[in-house]
XYZ file of C-alpha atoms in Angstrom:
570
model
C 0.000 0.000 0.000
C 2.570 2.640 1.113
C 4.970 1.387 -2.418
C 1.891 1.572 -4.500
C 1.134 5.259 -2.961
C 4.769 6.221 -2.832
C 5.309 5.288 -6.875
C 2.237 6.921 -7.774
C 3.091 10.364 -6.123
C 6.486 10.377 -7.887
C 4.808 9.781 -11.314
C 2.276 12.558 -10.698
C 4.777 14.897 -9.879
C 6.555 14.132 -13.543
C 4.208 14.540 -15.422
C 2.742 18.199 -13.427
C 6.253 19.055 -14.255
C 6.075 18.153 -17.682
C 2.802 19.893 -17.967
C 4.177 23.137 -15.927
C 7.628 22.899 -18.801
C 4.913 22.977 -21.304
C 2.956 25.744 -20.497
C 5.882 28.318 -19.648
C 8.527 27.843 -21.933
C 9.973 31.181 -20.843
C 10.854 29.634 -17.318
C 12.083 26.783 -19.020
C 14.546 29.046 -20.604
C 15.543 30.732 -18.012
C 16.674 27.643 -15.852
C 18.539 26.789 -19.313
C 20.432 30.221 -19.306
C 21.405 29.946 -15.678
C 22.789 26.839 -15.586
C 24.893 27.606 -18.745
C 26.656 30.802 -16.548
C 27.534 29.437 -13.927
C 27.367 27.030 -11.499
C 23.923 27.646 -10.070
C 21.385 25.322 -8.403
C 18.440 23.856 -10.700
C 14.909 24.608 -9.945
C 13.224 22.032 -7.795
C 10.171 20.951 -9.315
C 6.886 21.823 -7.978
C 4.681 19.193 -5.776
C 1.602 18.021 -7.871
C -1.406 19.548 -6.397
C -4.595 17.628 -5.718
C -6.551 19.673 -7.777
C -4.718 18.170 -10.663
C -4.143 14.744 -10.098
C -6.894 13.461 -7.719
C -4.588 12.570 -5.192
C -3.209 14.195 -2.098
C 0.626 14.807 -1.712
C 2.185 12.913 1.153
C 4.621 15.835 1.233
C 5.604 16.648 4.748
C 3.233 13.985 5.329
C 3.650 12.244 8.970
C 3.261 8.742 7.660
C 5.801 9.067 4.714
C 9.250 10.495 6.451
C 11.697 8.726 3.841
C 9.909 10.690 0.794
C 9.795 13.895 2.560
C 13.614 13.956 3.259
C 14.139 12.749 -0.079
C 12.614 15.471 -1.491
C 13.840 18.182 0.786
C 17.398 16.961 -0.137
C 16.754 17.022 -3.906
C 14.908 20.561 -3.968
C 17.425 23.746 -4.792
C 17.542 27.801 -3.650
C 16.301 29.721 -6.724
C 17.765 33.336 -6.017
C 15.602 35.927 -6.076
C 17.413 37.788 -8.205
C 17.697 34.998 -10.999
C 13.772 34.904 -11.363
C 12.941 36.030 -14.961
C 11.212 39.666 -14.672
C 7.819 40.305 -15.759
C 7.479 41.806 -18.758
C 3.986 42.249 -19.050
C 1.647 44.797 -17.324
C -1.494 41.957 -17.926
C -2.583 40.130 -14.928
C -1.165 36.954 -14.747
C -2.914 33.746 -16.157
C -3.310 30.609 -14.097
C -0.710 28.479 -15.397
C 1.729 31.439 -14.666
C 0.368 31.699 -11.064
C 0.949 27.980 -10.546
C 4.705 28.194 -11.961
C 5.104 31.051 -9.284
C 3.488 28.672 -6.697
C 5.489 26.253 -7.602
C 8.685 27.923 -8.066
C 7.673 29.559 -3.882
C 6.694 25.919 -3.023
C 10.366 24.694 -4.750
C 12.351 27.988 -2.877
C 10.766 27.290 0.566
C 11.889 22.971 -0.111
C 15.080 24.408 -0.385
C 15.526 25.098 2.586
C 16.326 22.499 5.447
C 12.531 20.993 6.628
C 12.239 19.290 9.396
C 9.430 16.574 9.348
C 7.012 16.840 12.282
C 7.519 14.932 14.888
C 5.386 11.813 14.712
C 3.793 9.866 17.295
C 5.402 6.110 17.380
C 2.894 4.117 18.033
C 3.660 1.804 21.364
C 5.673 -1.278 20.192
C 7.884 0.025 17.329
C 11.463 1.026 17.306
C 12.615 4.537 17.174
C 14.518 5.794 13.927
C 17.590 8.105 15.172
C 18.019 11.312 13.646
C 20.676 12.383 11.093
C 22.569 15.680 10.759
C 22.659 17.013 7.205
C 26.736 16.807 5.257
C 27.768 19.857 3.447
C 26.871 19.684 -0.215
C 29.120 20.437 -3.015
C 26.755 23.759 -3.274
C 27.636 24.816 0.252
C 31.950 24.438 -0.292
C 31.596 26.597 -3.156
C 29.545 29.005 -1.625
C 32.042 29.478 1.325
C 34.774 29.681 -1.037
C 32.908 32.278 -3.664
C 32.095 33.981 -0.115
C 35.930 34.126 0.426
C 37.011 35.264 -2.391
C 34.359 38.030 -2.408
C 36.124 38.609 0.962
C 39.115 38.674 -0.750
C 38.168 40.643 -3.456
C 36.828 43.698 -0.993
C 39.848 43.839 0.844
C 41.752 43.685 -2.683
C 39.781 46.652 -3.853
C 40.668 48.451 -0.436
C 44.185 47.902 -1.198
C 44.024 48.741 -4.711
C 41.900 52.571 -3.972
C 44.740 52.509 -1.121
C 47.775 52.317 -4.280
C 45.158 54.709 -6.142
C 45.103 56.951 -3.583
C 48.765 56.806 -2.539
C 49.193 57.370 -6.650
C 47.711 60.429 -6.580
C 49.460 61.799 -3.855
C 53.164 60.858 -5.439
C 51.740 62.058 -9.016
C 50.970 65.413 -6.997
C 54.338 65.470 -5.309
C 55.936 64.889 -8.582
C 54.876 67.678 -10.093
C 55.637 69.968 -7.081
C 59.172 68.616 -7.587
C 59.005 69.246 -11.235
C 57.664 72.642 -10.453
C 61.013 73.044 -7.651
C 63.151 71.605 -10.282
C 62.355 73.936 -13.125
C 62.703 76.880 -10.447
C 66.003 75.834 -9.538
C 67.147 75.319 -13.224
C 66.007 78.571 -13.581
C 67.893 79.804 -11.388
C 71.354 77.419 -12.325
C 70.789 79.373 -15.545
C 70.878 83.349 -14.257
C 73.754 81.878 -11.948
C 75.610 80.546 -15.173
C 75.366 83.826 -16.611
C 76.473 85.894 -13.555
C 79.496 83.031 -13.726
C 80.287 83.870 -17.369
C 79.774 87.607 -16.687
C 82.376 88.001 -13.742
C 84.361 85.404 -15.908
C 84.538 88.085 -18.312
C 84.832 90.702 -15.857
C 87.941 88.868 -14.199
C 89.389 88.465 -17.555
C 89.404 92.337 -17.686
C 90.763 92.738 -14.359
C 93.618 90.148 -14.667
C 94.304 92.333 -18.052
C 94.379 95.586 -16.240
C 96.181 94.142 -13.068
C 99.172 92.881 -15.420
C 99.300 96.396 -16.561
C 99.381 97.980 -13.526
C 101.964 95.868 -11.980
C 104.083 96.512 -14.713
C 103.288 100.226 -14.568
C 104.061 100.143 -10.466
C 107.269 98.328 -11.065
C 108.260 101.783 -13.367
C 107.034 104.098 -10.094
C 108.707 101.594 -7.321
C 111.865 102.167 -9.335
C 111.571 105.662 -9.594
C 110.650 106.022 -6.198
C 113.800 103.935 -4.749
C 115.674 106.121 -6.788
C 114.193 109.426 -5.326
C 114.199 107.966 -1.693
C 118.224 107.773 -2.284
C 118.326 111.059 -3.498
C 116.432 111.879 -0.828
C 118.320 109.993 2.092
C 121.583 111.108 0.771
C 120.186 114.993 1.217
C 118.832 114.623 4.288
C 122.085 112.778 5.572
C 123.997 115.399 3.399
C 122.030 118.476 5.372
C 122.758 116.706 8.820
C 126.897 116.421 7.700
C 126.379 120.411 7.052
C 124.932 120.831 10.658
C 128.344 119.210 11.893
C 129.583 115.301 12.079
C 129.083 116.603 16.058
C 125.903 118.679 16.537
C 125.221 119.957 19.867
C 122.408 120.749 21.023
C 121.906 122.671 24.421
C 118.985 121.848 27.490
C 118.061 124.181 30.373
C 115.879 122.557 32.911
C 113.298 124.514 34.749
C 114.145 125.711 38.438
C 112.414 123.880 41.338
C 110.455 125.847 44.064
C 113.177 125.496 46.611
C 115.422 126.957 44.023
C 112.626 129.848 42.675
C 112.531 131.065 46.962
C 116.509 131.008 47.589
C 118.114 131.664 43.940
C 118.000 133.568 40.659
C 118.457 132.097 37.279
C 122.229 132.895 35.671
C 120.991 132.079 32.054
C 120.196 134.520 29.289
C 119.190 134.150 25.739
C 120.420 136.621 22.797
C 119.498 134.817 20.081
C 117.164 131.492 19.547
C 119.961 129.163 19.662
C 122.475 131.140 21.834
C 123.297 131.284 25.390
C 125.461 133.118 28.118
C 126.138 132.092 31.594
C 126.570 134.880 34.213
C 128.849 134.138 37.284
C 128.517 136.649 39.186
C 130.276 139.715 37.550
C 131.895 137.414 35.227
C 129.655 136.430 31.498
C 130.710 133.145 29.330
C 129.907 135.101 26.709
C 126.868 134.194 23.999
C 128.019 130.836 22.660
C 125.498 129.126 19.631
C 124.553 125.985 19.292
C 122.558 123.671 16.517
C 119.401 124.469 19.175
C 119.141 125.736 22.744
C 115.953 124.186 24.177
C 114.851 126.938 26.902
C 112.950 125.641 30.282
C 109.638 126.603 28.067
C 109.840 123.571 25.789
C 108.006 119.955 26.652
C 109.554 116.604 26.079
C 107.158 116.235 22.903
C 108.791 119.298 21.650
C 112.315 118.435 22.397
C 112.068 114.825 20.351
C 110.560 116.824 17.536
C 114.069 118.566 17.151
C 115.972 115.394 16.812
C 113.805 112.739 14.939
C 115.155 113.559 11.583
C 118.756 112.489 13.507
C 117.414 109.378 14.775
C 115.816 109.144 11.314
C 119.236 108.008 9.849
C 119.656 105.038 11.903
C 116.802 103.969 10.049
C 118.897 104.216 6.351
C 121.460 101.977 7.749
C 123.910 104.590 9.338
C 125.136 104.440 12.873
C 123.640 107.292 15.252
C 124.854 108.228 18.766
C 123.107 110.342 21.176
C 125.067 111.436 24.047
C 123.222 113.365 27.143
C 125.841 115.190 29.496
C 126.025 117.659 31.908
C 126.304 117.643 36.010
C 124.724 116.213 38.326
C 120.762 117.210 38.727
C 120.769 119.437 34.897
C 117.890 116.609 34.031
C 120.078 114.123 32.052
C 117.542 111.404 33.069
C 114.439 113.116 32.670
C 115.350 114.009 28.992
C 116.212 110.499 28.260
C 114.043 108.404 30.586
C 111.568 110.457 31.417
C 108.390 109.293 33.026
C 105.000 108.244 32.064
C 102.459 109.864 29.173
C 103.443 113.200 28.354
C 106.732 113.005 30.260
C 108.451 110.359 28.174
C 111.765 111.003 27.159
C 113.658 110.432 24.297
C 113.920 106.532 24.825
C 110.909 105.477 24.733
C 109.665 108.295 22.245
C 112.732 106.999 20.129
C 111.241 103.312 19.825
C 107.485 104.516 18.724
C 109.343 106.767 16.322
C 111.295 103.588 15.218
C 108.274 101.658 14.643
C 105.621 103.753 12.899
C 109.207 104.815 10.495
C 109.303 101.818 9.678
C 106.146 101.005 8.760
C 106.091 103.874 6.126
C 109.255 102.398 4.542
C 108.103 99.269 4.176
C 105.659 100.536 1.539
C 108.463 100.633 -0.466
C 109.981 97.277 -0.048
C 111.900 98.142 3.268
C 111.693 94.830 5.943
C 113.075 95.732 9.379
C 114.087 93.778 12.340
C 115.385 95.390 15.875
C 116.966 94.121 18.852
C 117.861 95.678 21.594
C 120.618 95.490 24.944
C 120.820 97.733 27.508
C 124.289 98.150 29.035
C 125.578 99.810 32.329
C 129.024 100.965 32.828
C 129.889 100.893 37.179
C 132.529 101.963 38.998
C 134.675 101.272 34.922
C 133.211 97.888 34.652
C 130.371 96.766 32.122
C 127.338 95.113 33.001
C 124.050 93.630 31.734
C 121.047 95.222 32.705
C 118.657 93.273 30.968
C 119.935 89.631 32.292
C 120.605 89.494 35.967
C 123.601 92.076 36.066
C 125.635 90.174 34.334
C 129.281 90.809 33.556
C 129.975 91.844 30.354
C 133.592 91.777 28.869
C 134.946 94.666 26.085
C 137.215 93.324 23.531
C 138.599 95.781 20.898
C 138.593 93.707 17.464
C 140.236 96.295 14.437
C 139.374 99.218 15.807
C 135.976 98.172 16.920
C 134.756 96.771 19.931
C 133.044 93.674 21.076
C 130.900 93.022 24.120
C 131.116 89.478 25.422
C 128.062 88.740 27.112
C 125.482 91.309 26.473
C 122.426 89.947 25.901
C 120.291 91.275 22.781
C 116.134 91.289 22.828
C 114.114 91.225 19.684
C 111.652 93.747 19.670
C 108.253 92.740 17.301
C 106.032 95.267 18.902
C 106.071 98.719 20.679
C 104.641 97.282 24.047
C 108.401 95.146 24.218
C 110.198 98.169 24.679
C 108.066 99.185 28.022
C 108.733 95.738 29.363
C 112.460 95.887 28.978
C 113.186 99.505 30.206
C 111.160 98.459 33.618
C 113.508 96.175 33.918
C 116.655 98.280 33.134
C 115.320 100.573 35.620
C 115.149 97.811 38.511
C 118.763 97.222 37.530
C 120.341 100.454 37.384
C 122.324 101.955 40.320
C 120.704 104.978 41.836
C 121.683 106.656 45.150
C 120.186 110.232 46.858
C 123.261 112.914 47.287
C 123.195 116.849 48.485
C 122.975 117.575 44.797
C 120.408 114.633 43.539
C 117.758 112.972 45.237
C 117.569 109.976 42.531
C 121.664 110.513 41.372
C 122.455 107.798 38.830
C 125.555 106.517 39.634
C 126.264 104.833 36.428
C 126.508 105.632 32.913
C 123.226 103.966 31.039
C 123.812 102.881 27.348
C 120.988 101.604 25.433
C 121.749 100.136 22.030
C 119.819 99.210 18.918
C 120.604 97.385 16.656
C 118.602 97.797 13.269
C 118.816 94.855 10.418
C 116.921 96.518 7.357
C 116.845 94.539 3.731
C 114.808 95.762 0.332
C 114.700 92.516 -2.089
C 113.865 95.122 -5.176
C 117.012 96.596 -5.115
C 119.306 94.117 -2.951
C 120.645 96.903 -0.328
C 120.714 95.673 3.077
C 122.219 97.021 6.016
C 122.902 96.718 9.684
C 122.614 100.118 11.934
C 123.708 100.869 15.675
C 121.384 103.406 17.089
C 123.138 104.185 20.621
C 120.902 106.292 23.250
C 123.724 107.680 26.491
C 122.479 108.689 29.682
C 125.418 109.657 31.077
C 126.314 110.072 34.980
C 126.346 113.496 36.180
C 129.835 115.371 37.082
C 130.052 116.197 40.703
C 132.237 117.988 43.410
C 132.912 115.525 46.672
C 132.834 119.232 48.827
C 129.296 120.077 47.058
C 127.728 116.692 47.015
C 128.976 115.038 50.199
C 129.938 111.962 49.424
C 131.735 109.168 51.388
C 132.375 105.894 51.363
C 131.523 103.718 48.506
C 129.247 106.987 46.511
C 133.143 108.963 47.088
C 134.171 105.653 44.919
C 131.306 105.747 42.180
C 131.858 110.167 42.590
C 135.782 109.173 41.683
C 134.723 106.610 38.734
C 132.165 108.968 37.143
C 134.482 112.058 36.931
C 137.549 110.298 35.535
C 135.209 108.129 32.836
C 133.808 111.865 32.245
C 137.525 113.272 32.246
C 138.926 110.549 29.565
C 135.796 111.468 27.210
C 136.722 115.259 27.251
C 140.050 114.274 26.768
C 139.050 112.031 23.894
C 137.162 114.977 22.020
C 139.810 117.393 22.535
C 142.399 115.011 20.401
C 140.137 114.546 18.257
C 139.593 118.061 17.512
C 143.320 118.478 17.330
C 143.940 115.949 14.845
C 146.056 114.061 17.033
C 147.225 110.294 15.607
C 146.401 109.005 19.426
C 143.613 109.011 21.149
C 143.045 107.375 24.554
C 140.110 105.899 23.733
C 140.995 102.567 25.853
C 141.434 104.763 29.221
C 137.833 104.379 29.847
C 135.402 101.667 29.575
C 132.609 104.163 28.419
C 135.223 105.978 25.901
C 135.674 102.357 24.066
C 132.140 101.794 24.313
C 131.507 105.201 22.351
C 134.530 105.101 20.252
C 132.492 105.049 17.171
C 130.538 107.836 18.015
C 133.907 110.336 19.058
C 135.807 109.711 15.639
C 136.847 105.959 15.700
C 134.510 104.907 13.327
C 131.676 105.657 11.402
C 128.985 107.484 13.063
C 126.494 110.172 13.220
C 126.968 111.821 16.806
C 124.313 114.616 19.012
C 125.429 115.858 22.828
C 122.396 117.306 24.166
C 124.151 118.887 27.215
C 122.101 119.765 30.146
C 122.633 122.320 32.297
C 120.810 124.511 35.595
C 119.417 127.330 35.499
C 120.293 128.551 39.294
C 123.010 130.975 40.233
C 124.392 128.531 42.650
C 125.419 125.960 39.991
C 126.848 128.929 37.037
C 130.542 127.658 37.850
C 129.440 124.257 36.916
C 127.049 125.013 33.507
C 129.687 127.567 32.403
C 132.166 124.357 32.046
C 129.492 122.181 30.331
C 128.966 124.366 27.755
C 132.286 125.163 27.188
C 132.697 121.441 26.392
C 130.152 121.666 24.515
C 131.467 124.148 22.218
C 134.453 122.243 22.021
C 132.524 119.417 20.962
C 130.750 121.243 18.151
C 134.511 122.468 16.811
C 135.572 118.625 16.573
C 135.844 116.662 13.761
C 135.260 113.247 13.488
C 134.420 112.591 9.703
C 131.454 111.917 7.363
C 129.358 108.592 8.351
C 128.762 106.186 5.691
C 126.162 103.920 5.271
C 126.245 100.100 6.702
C 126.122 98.206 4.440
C 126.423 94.467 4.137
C 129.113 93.128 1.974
């Protein structure tokens, strides 16, 4: 009974598909067309209905569970979006309403249906449920579901590259943009490049020809600067080989309350001395500096003579006169405005030199300061050393004295501090401060010009000589009677020196005296340009004393000692 019932339902449902195929071909079709694209799941076909076959449907029938899980295994999905559209606006006929049925009836088999649960009757066994396998369907769904997956994160990453495109394709072109300014610019720069090209070009042109028109001026202007050198050196030889210049200090207030002043001036460079009753007589002089004239003033007078040191010929400046005339304070001096010749003498020096040296002139100096005590020679720049005098043809040689190169100005200040610690000094009736030694400070000047190949070597000797005294005026004993003793015969052998010199005589005692060998160039022995500045004072008290200064003095100026020549190395 159930096999006959079973057979007969299957054979109805044929044939109302057959009949359903027949009547809407279109449907047919579209199955056809879906199943050629792609791997899609077939129409189930619909349940016959009792109103067409006479029979009822044991679908999802209690008493038939085998058929009903056949059929719910065998039914497929139908998408809704692979049902064919309507194309008609005309209601729908019936056959066309029962293909929609069916195809409704077919979408809701496809999905998993559950028989209801039937009542076992008392007696038979129970039949265990079964879980459903994964179809061939579902794996390729999962995996098309996947790769969708796949494909939206693709996409994400491929708007990501378009977008990251975009950006580089806009920063491109900025750079482009940069690039073209900047070869823009690499072009005006080129042209500036071949303009100052050019411009150098010019310049190099013009430079040869003025180097070849200075080398025409340097030449004339080393020749003029010898002219030049030789007249100013030719108008100092016409002053006298000796010129002698004469210094009157002022008087001090203890002298202005208890004295008068015993000097008078005829002329600008004349001077008498009044003893008393008795007048020296107006004696001249190359200049006669008055108590009226500063230390700035004074060096002003002789810088053309200290001048010629610089043009390689030896100079010597000797300062003389008795003890307390203001030897010192000409030479020494003291600070700012009260320099003396020394230090004045090395500024000149420098800032000469750096005038000459437009023309080619290179320079170096050294300098060694010397102290002659009690008729022995000493160091004063290196711990008081002994210094030994050697006479070597007719010149003389000082073992031991130590010489200091001088690069700047501020040297010089360094090294006459220390002189000054080293010198010997002592307070008589006539001089608070009396130097009792005679102070020689030498220079030695190197000078070279490569144009024309002259070099020479120069001596320019500065003397600050110890002051004359009388023991009965001065009251000396003891060891100052000794230096008092020293000082006057050094002083005596120097007069005594000139005045054979002025006579022509074929001897002169130049080794009687330390200080006379030491100055033997500058009295005759040699070649040298010589100045005395003699110093002398003012008061009434002191006339016996200036009257004899200047006398030497004037015998000084008579004496001659011959024309200097130049240094030059052989």
């Amino acid at each position: 009974m159930f096999a006959r019932r079973r057979s007969g339902g299957l054979a109805a449902r044929s044939m109302a598909s057959r009949a359903i195929a027949a009547r809407s071909p279109k449907l047919t079709a579209s199955r056809r067309v879906t199943s050629a694209t792609g791997p899609l799941p077939s129409i189930a076909e619909p349940l016959p209905s009792p109103l067409a076959t006479g029979r009822h449907s044991t679908l999802g029938h209690s008493g038939c569970p085998a058929l009903t899980r056949a059929t719910s295994a065998n039914v497929s999905r139908v998408p809704v979006a692979s049902r064919p559209p309507s194309t008609s606006s005309r209601p729908p006929s019936t056959s066309n309403v029962r293909s929609v049925t069916s195809q409704r009836t077919a979408f809701v088999a496809n999905k998993t249906i559950t028989a209801p649960a039937r009542v076992r009757p008392v007696g038979r066994a129970a039949v265990p449920a079964t879980t459903r396998k994964p179809t061939e369907v579902d794996v390729l769904k999962a995996k098309v579901a996947e790769m969708e997956k796949d494909i939206v994160e693709k996409d994400e990453r491929l708007q990501m590259a378009k977008e990251t495109a975009e950006t580089q394709k806009e920063n491109i072109g900025m750079y482009k943009e940069r690039l073209e300014a900047m070869s823009a610019k690499v072009d005006a720069l080129n042209m500036q490049v071949d303009v100052l090209k050019t411009e150098i070009s010019h310049l190099k042109t013009e430079d040869e020809q003025k180097k070849v028109q200075i080398g025409k001026l340097t030449s004339q202007l080393n020749d003029k600067e010898g002219i030049m050198r030789k007249l100013h050196n030719d108008v100092v030889d016409l002053r006298g080989q000796i010129r002698v210049v004469v210094r009157v200090r002022p008087m001090l207030r203890s002298e202005v309350e208890t004295s008068v002043s015993a000097i008078e001036y005829p002329t600008i460079n004349s001077i008498i001395v009044n003893q008393g009753s008795k007048s020296s007589g107006a004696m001249t002089f190359e200049k006669v500096f008055t108590p009226i004239f500063t230390q700035s003033q004074v060096f002003c007078e002789i810088e053309d003579f200290i001048l010629s040191a610089l043009h390689g010929y030896n100079v010597g400046l000797i300062a003389f006169g008795q003890t307390g005339s203001g030897k010192t304070h000409t030479m020494r001096g003291g600070d700012g405005e009260n320099e003396g010749i020394i230090p004045r003498a090395a500024s000149y020096l420098f800032s000469a030199s750096k005038q000459l040296e437009a023309t080619g002139w290179q320079f170096e100096f050294s300098l060694s300061f010397l102290e002659i005590y009690n008729n022995e020679a000493y160091d004063l720049l290196k711990n008081h050393n002994v210094v030994k005098l050697r006479l070597v043809k007719e010149t003389v040689s000082l073992d031991g004295l130590s010489e200091h190169p001088l690069k700047k100005q501020s040297d010089m200040a360094v090294l006459l501090r220390t002189a000054d610690a080293n010198r010997k000094t002592a307070s008589t009736k006539c001089n608070e401060y009396s130097s009792r030694s005679h102070a020689i400070y030498m220079w030695k000047i190197k000078a070279e010009q490569k144009s024309t190949g002259i070099s020479t070597n120069s001596v320019l000797k500065l003397v600050d000589l110890a002051g004359s005294e009388r023991a009965k005026e001065s009251g000396v004993v003891g060891q100052q009677f000794k230096e008092m003793t020293n000082i006057n015969q050094s002083l005596s052998v120097l007069q005594k020196c000139v005045s054979m010199q002025k006579s022509k005589s074929p001897h002169v005692p130049y080794r009687d005296s330390k200080l006379t060998q030491v100055l033997m160039d500058c009295l005759g022995r040699g070649n040298s340009k010589t100045m005395v500045m003699v110093n002398i004072t003012p008061c009434e008290e002191q006339a016996t004393e200036s009257k004899r200064s200047i006398e030497f003095a004037a015998k000084m100026r008579d004496t001659h000692i011959g024309s200097a020549v130049q240094q030059r190395d052989q």
